mmCIF file with all atom_site columns, C-alpha atoms in Angstrom:
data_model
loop_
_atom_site.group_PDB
_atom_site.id
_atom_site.type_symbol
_atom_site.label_atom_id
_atom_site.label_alt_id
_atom_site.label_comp_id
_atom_site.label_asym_id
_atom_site.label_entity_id
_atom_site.label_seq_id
_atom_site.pdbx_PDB_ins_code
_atom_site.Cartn_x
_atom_site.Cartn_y
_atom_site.Cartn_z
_atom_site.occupancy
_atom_site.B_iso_or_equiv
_atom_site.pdbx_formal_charge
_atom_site.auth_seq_id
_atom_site.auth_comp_id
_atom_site.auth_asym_id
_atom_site.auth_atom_id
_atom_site.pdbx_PDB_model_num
ATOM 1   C CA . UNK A 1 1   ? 74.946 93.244 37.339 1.00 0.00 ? 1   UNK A CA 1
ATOM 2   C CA . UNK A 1 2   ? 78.234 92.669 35.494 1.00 0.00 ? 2   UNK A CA 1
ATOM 3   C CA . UNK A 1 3   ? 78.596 89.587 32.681 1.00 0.00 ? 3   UNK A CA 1
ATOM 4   C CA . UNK A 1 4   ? 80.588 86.502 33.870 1.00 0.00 ? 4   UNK A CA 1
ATOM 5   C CA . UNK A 1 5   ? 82.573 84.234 31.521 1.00 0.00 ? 5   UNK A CA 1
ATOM 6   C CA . UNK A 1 6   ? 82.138 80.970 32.527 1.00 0.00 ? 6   UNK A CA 1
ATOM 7   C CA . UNK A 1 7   ? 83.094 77.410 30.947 1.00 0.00 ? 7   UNK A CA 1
ATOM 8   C CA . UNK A 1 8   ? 79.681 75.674 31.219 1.00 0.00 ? 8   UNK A CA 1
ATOM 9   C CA . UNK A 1 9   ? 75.849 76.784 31.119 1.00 0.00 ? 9   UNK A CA 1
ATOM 10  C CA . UNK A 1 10  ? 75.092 75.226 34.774 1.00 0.00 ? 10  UNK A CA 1
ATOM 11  C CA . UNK A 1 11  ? 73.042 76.909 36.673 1.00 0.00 ? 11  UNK A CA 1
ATOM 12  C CA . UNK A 1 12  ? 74.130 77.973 39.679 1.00 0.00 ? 12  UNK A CA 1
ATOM 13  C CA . UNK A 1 13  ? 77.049 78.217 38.138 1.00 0.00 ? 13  UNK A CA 1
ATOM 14  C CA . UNK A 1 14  ? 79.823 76.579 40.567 1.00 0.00 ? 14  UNK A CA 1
ATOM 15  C CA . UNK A 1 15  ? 82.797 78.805 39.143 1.00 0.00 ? 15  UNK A CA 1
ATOM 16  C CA . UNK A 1 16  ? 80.689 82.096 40.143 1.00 0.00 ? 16  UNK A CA 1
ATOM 17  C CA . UNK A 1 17  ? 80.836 83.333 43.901 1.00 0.00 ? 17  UNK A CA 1
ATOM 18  C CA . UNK A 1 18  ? 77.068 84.651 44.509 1.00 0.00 ? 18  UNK A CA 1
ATOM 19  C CA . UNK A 1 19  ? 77.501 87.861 46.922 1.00 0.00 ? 19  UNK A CA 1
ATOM 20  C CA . UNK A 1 20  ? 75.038 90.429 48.363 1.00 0.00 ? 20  UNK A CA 1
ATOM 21  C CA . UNK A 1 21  ? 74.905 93.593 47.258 1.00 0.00 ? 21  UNK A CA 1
ATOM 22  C CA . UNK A 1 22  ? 71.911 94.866 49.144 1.00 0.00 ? 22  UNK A CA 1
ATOM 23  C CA . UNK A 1 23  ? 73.943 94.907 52.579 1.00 0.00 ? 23  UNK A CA 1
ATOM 24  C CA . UNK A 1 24  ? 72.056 95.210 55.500 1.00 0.00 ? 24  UNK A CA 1
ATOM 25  C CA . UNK A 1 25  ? 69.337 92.601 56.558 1.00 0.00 ? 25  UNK A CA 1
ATOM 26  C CA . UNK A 1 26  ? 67.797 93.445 60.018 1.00 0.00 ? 26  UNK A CA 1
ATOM 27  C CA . UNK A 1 27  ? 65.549 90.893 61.930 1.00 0.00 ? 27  UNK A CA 1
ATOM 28  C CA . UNK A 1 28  ? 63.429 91.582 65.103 1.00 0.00 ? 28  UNK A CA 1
ATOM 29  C CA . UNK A 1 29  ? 62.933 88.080 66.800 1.00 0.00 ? 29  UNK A CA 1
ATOM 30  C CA . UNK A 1 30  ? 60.125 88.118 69.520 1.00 0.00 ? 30  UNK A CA 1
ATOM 31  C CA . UNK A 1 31  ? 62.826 87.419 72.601 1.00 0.00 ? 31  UNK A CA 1
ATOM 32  C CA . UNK A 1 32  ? 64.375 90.656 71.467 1.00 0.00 ? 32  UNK A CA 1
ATOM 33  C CA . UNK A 1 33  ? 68.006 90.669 70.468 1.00 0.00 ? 33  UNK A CA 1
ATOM 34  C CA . UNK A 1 34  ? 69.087 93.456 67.492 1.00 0.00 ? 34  UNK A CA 1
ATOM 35  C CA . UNK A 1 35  ? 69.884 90.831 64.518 1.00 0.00 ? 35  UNK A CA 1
ATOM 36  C CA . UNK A 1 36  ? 71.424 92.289 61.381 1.00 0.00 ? 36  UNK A CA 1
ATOM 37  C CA . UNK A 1 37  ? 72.844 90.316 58.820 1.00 0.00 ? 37  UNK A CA 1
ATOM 38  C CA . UNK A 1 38  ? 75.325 91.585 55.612 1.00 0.00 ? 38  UNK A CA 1
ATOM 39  C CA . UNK A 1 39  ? 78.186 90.505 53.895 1.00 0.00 ? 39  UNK A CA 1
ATOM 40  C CA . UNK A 1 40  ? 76.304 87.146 52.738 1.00 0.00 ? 40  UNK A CA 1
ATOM 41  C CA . UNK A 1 41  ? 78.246 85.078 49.979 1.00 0.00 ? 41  UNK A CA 1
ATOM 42  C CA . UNK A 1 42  ? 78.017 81.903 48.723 1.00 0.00 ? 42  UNK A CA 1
ATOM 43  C CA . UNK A 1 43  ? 79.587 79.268 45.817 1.00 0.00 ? 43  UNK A CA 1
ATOM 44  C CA . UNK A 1 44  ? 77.238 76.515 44.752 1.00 0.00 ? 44  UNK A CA 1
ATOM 45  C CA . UNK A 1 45  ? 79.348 73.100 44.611 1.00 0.00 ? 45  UNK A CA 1
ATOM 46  C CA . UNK A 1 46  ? 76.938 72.357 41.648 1.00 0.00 ? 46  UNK A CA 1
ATOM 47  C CA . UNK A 1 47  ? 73.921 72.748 39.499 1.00 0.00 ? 47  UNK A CA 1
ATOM 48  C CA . UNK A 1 48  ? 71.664 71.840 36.211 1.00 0.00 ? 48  UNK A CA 1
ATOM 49  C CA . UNK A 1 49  ? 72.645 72.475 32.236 1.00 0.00 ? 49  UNK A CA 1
ATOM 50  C CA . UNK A 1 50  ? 69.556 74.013 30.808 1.00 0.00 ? 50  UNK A CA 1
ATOM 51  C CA . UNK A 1 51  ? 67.621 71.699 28.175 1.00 0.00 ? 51  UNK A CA 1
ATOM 52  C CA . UNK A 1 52  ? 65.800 72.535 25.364 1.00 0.00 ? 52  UNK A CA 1
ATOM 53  C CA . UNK A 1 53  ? 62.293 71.475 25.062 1.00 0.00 ? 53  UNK A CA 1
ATOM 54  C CA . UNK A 1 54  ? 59.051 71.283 22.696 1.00 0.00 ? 54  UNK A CA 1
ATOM 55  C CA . UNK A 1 55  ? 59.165 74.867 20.615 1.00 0.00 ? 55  UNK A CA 1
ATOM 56  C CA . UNK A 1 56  ? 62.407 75.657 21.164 1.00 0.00 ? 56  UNK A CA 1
ATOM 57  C CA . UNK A 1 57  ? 62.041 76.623 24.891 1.00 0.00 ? 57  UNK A CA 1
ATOM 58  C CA . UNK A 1 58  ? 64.693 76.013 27.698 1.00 0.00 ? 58  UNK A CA 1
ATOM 59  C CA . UNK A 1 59  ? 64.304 75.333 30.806 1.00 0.00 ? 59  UNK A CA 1
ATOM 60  C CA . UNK A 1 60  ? 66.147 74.110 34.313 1.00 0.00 ? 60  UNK A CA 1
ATOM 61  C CA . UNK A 1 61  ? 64.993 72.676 37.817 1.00 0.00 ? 61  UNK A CA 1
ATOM 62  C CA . UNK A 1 62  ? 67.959 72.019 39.672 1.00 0.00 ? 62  UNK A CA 1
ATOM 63  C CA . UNK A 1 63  ? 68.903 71.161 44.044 1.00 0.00 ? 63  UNK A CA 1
ATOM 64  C CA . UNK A 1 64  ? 72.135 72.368 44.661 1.00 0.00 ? 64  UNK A CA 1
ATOM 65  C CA . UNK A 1 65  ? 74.267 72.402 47.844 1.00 0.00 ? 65  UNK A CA 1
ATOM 66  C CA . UNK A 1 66  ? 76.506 75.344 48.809 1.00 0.00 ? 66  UNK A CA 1
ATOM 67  C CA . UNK A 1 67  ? 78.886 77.203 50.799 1.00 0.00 ? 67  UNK A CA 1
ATOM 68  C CA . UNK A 1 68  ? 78.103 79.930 52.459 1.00 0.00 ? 68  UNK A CA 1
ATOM 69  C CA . UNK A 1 69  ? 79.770 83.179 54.768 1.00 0.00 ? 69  UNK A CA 1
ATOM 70  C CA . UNK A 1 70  ? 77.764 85.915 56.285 1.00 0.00 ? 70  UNK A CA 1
ATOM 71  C CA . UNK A 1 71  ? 78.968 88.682 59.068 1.00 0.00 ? 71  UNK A CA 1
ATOM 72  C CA . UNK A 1 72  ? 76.148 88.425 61.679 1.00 0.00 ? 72  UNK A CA 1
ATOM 73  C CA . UNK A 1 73  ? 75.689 91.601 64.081 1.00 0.00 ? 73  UNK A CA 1
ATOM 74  C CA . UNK A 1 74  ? 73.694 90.037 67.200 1.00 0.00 ? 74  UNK A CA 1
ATOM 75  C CA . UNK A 1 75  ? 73.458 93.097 69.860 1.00 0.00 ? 75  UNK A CA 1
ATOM 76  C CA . UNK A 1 76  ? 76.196 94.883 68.180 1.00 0.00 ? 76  UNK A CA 1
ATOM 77  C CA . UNK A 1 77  ? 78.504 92.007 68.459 1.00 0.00 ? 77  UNK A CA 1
ATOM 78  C CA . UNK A 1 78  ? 79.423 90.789 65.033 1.00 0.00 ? 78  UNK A CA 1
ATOM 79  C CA . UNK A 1 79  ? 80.035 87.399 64.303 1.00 0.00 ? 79  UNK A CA 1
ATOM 80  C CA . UNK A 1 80  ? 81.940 86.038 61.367 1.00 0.00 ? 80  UNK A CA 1
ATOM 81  C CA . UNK A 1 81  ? 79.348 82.861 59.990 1.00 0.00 ? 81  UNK A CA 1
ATOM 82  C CA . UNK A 1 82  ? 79.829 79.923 57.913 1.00 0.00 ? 82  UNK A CA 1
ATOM 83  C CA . UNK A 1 83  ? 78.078 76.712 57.134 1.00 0.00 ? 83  UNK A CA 1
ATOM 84  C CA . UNK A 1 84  ? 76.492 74.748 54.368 1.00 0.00 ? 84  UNK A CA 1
ATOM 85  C CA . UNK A 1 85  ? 73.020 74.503 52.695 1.00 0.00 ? 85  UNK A CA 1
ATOM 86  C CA . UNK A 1 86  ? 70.543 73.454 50.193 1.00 0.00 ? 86  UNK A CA 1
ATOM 87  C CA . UNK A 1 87  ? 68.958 75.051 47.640 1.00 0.00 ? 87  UNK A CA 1
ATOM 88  C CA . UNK A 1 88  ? 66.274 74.765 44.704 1.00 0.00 ? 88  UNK A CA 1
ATOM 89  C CA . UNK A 1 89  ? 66.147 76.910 41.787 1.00 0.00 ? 89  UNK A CA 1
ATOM 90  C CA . UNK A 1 90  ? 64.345 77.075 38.524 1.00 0.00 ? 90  UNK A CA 1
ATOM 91  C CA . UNK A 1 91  ? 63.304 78.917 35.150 1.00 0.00 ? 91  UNK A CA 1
ATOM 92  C CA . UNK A 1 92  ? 62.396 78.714 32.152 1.00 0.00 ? 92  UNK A CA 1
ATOM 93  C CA . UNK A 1 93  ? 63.048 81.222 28.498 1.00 0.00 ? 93  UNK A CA 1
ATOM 94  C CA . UNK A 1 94  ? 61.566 81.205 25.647 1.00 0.00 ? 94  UNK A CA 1
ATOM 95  C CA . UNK A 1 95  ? 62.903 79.708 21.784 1.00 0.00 ? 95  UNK A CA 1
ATOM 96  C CA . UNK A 1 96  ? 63.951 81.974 19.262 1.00 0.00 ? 96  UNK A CA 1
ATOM 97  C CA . UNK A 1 97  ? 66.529 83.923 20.592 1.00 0.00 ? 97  UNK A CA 1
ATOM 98  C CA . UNK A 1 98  ? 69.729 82.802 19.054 1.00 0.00 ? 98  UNK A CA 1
ATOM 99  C CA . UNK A 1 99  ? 72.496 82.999 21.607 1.00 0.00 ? 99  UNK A CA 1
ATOM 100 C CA . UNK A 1 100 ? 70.994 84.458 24.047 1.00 0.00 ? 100 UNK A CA 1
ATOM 101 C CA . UNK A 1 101 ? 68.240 83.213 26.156 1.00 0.00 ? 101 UNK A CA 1
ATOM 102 C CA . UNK A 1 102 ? 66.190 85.204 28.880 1.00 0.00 ? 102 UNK A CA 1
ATOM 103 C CA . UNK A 1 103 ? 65.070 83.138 31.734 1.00 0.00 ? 103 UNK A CA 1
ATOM 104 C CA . UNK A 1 104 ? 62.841 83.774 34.398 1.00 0.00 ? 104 UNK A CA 1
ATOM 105 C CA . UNK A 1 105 ? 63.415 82.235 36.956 1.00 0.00 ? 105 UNK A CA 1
ATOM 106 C CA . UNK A 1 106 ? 62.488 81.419 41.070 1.00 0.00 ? 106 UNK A CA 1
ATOM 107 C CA . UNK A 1 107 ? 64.498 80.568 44.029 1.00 0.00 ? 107 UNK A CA 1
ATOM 108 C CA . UNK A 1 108 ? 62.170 77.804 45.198 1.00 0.00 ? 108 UNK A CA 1
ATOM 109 C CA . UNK A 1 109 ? 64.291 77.100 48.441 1.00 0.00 ? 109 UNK A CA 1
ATOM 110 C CA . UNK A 1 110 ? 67.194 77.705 50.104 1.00 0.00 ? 110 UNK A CA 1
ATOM 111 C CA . UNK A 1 111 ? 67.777 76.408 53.462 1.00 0.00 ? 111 UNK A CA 1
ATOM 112 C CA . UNK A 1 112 ? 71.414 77.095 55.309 1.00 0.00 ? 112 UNK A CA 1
ATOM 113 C CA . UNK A 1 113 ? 72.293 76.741 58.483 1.00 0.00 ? 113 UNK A CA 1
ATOM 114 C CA . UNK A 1 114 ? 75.678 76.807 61.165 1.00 0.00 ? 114 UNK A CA 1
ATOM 115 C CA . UNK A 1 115 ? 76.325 78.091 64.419 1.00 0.00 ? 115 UNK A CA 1
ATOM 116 C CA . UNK A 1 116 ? 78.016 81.518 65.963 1.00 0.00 ? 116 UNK A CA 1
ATOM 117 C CA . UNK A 1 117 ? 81.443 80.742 66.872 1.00 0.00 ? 117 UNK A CA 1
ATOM 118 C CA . UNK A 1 118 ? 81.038 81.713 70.352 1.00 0.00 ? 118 UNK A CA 1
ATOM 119 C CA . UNK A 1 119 ? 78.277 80.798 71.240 1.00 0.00 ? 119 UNK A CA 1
ATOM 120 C CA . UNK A 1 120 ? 77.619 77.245 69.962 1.00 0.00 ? 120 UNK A CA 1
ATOM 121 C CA . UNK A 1 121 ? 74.023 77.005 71.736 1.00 0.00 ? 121 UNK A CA 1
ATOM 122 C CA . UNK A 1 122 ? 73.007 79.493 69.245 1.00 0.00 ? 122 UNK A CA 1
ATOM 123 C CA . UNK A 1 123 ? 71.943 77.685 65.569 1.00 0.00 ? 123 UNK A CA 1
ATOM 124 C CA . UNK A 1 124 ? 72.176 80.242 62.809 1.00 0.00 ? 124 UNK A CA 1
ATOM 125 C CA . UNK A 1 125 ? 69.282 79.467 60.621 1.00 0.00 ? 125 UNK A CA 1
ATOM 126 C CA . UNK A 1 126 ? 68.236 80.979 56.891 1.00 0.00 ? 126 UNK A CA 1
ATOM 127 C CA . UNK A 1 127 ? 65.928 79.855 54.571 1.00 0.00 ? 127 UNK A CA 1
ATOM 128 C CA . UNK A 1 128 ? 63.903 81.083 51.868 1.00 0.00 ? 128 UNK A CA 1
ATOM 129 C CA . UNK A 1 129 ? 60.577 82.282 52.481 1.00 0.00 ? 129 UNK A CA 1
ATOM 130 C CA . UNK A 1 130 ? 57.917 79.787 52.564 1.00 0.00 ? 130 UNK A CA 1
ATOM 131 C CA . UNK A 1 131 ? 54.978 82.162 51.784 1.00 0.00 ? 131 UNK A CA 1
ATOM 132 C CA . UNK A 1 132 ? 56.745 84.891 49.137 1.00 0.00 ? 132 UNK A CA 1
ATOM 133 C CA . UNK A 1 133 ? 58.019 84.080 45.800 1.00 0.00 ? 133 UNK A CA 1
ATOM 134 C CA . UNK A 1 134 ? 61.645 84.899 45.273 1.00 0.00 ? 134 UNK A CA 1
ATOM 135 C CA . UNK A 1 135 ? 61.398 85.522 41.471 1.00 0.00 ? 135 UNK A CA 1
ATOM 136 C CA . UNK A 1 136 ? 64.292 86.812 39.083 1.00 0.00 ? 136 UNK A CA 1
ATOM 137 C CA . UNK A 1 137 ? 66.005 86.756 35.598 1.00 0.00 ? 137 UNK A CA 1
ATOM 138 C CA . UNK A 1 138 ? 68.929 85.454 34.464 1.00 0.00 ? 138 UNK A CA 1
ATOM 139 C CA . UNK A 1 139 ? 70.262 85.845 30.472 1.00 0.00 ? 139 UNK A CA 1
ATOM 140 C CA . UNK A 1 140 ? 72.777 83.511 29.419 1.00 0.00 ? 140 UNK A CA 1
ATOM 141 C CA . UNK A 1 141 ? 74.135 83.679 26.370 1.00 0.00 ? 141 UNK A CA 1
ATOM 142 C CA . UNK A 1 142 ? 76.191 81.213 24.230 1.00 0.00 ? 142 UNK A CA 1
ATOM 143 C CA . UNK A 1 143 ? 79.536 83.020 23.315 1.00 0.00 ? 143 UNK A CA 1
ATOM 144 C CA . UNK A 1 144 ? 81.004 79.950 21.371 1.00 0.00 ? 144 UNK A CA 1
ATOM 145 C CA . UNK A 1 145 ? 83.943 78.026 21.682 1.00 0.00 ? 145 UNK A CA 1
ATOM 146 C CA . UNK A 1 146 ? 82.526 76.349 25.102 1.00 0.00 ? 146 UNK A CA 1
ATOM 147 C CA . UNK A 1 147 ? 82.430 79.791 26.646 1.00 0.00 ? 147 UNK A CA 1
ATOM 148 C CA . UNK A 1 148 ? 79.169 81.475 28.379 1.00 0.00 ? 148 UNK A CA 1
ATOM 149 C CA . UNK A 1 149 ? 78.075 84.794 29.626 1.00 0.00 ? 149 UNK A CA 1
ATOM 150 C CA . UNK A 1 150 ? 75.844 85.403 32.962 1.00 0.00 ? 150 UNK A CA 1
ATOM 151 C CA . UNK A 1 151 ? 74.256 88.106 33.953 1.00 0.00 ? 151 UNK A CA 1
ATOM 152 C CA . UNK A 1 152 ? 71.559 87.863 36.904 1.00 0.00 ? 152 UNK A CA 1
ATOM 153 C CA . UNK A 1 153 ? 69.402 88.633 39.628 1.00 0.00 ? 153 UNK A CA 1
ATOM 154 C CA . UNK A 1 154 ? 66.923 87.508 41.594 1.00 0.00 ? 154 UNK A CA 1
ATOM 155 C CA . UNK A 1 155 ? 64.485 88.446 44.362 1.00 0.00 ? 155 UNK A CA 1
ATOM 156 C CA . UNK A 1 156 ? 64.981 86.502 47.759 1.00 0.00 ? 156 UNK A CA 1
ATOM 157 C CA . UNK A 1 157 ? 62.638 86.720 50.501 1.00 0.00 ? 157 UNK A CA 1
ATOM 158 C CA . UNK A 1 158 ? 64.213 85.002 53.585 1.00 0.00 ? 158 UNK A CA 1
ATOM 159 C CA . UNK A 1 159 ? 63.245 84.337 57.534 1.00 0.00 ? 159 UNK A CA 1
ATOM 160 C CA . UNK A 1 160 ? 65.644 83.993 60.161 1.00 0.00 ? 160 UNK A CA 1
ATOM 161 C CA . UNK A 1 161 ? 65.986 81.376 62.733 1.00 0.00 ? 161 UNK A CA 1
ATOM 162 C CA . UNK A 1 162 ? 68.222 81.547 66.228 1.00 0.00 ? 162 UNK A CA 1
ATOM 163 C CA . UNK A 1 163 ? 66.876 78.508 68.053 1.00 0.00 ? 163 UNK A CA 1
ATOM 164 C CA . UNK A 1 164 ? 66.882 75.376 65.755 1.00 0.00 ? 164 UNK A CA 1
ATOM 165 C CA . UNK A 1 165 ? 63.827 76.448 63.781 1.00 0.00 ? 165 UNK A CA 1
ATOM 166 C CA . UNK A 1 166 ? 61.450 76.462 66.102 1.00 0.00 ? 166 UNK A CA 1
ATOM 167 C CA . UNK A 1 167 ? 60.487 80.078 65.382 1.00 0.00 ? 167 UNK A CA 1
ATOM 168 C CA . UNK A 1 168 ? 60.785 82.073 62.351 1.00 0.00 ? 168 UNK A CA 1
ATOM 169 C CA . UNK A 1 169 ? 61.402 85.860 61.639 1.00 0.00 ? 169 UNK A CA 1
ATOM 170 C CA . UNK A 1 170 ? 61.059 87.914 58.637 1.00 0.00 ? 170 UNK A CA 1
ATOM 171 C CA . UNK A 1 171 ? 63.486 91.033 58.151 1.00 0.00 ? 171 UNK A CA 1
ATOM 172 C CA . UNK A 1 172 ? 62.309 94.452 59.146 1.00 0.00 ? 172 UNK A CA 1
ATOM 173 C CA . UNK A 1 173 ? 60.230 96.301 56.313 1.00 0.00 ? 173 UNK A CA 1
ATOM 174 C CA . UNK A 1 174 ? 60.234 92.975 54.071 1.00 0.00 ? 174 UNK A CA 1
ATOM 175 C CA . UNK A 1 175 ? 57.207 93.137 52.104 1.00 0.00 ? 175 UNK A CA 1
ATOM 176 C CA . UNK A 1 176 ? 56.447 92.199 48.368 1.00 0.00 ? 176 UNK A CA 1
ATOM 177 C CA . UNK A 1 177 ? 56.414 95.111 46.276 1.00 0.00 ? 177 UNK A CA 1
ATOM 178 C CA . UNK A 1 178 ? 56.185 95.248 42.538 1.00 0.00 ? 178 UNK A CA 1
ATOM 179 C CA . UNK A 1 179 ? 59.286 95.966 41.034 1.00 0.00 ? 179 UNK A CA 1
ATOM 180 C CA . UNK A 1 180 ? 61.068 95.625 44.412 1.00 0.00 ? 180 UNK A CA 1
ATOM 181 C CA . UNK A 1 181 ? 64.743 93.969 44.049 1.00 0.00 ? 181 UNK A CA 1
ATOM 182 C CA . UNK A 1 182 ? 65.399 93.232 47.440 1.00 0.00 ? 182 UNK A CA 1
ATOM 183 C CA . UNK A 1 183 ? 67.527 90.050 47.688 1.00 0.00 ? 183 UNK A CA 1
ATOM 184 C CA . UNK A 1 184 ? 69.679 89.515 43.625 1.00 0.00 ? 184 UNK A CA 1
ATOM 185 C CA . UNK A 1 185 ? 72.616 87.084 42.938 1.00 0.00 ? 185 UNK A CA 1
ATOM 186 C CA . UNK A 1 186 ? 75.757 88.849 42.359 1.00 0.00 ? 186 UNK A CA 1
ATOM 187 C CA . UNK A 1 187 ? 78.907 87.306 40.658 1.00 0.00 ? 187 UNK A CA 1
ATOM 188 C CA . UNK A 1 188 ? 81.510 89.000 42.057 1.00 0.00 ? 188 UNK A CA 1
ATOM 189 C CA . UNK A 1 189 ? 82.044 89.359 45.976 1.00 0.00 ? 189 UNK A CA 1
ATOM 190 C CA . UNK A 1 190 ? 83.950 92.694 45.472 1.00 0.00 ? 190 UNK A CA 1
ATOM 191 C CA . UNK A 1 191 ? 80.300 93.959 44.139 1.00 0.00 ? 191 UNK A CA 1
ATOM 192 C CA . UNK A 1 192 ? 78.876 94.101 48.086 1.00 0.00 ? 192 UNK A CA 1
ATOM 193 C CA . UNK A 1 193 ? 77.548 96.888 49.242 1.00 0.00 ? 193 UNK A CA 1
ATOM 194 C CA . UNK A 1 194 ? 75.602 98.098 52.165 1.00 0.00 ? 194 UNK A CA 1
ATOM 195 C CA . UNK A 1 195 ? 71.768 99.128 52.098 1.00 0.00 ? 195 UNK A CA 1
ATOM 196 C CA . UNK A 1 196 ? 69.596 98.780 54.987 1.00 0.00 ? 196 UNK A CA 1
ATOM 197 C CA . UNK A 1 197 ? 67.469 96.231 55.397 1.00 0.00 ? 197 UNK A CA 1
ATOM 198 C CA . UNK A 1 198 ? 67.901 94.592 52.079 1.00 0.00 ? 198 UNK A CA 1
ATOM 199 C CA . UNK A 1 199 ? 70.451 92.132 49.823 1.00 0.00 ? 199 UNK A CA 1
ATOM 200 C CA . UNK A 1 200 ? 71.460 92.609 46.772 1.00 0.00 ? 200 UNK A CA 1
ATOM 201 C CA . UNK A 1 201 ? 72.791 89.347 45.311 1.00 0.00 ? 201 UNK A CA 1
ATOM 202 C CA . UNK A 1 202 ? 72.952 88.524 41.414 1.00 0.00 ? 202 UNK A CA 1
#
């Protein structure tokens, strides 16, 4: 993922626009309709400065909220998406290393939700899942003069919901496999691009 210059060390960083990179995310709800998912961007409207702690170490726990825009495919129709959320997100990096520290870090939550513009009965739900760790890294390093680099990813396992939460769905072929990247944090929405059944966001 590229390096961002940003003014601050909060994380999410509010002057970065997180987009997917993965593309495609298909669900297969029980009632049946084809569900994919890309295009999914979002800006946090805040977020946590890092603090320093026994040994040198740094760490954040931060609950942001955020905007978000997704192209939803339902049955080949696609739907243009938008809404609000939550989020939770945290990590930790070790002392010693100068200007740059190397956090790893977890999506704890992230919970979104808004409706399909023509067909209001029809809640678009997303949140993080509740039984897979969404784990990533994220190196930020202090460039002086107020000025910070990003560069990160992270791993986001999410469910889908089309009836107000009462039932849940997992994407097609999401399973947790070492090494896997299938969901990062990407700071540039000109960096989506399609791959089935996964996101790319960092």
């Amino acid at each position: 993922p590229p390096k961002v210059i940003v003014n601050n060390d909060v994380v999410p960083n509010p002057e970065i626009t997180y987009a997917s990179r993965g593309g495609e995310v298909q669900w297969e709800p029980a009632f049946n309709p084809v569900v994919m998912e890309k295009g999914f961007w979002f800006t946090s409207q805040d977020g946590t400065n890092p603090i320093s702690g026994p040994g040198g170490s740094w760490t954040f726990d931060t609950v942001f909220f955020l905007n978000y825009v997704t192209d939803l495919q339902v049955d080949g129709v696609v739907y243009e998406v938008s809404g609000t959320g939550t989020g939770r997100m945290a990590g930790t990096a070790p002392g010693g290393g100068g200007v740059l520290r190397d956090f790893a870090i977890e999506m704890l939550s992230l919970d979104i939700s808004g409706e399909i513009p023509t067909d209001p009965a029809t809640p678009f739900m997303l949140r993080e899942s509740p039984t897979l760790a969404s784990t990533g890294e994220l190196l930020l390093e202090d460039l002086g003069g107020g000025q910070f680099g990003i560069t990160s990813f992270f791993d986001v396992f999410t469910e889908l919901s089309l009836d107000g939460g009462a039932n849940w769905y997992a994407a097609v072929d999401q399973v947790p496999e070492p090494g896997a990247i299938w969901l990062a944090v990407t700071c540039y929405l000109a960096c989506a691009t399609a791959t089935i059944r996964r996101h790319r966001l960092s």
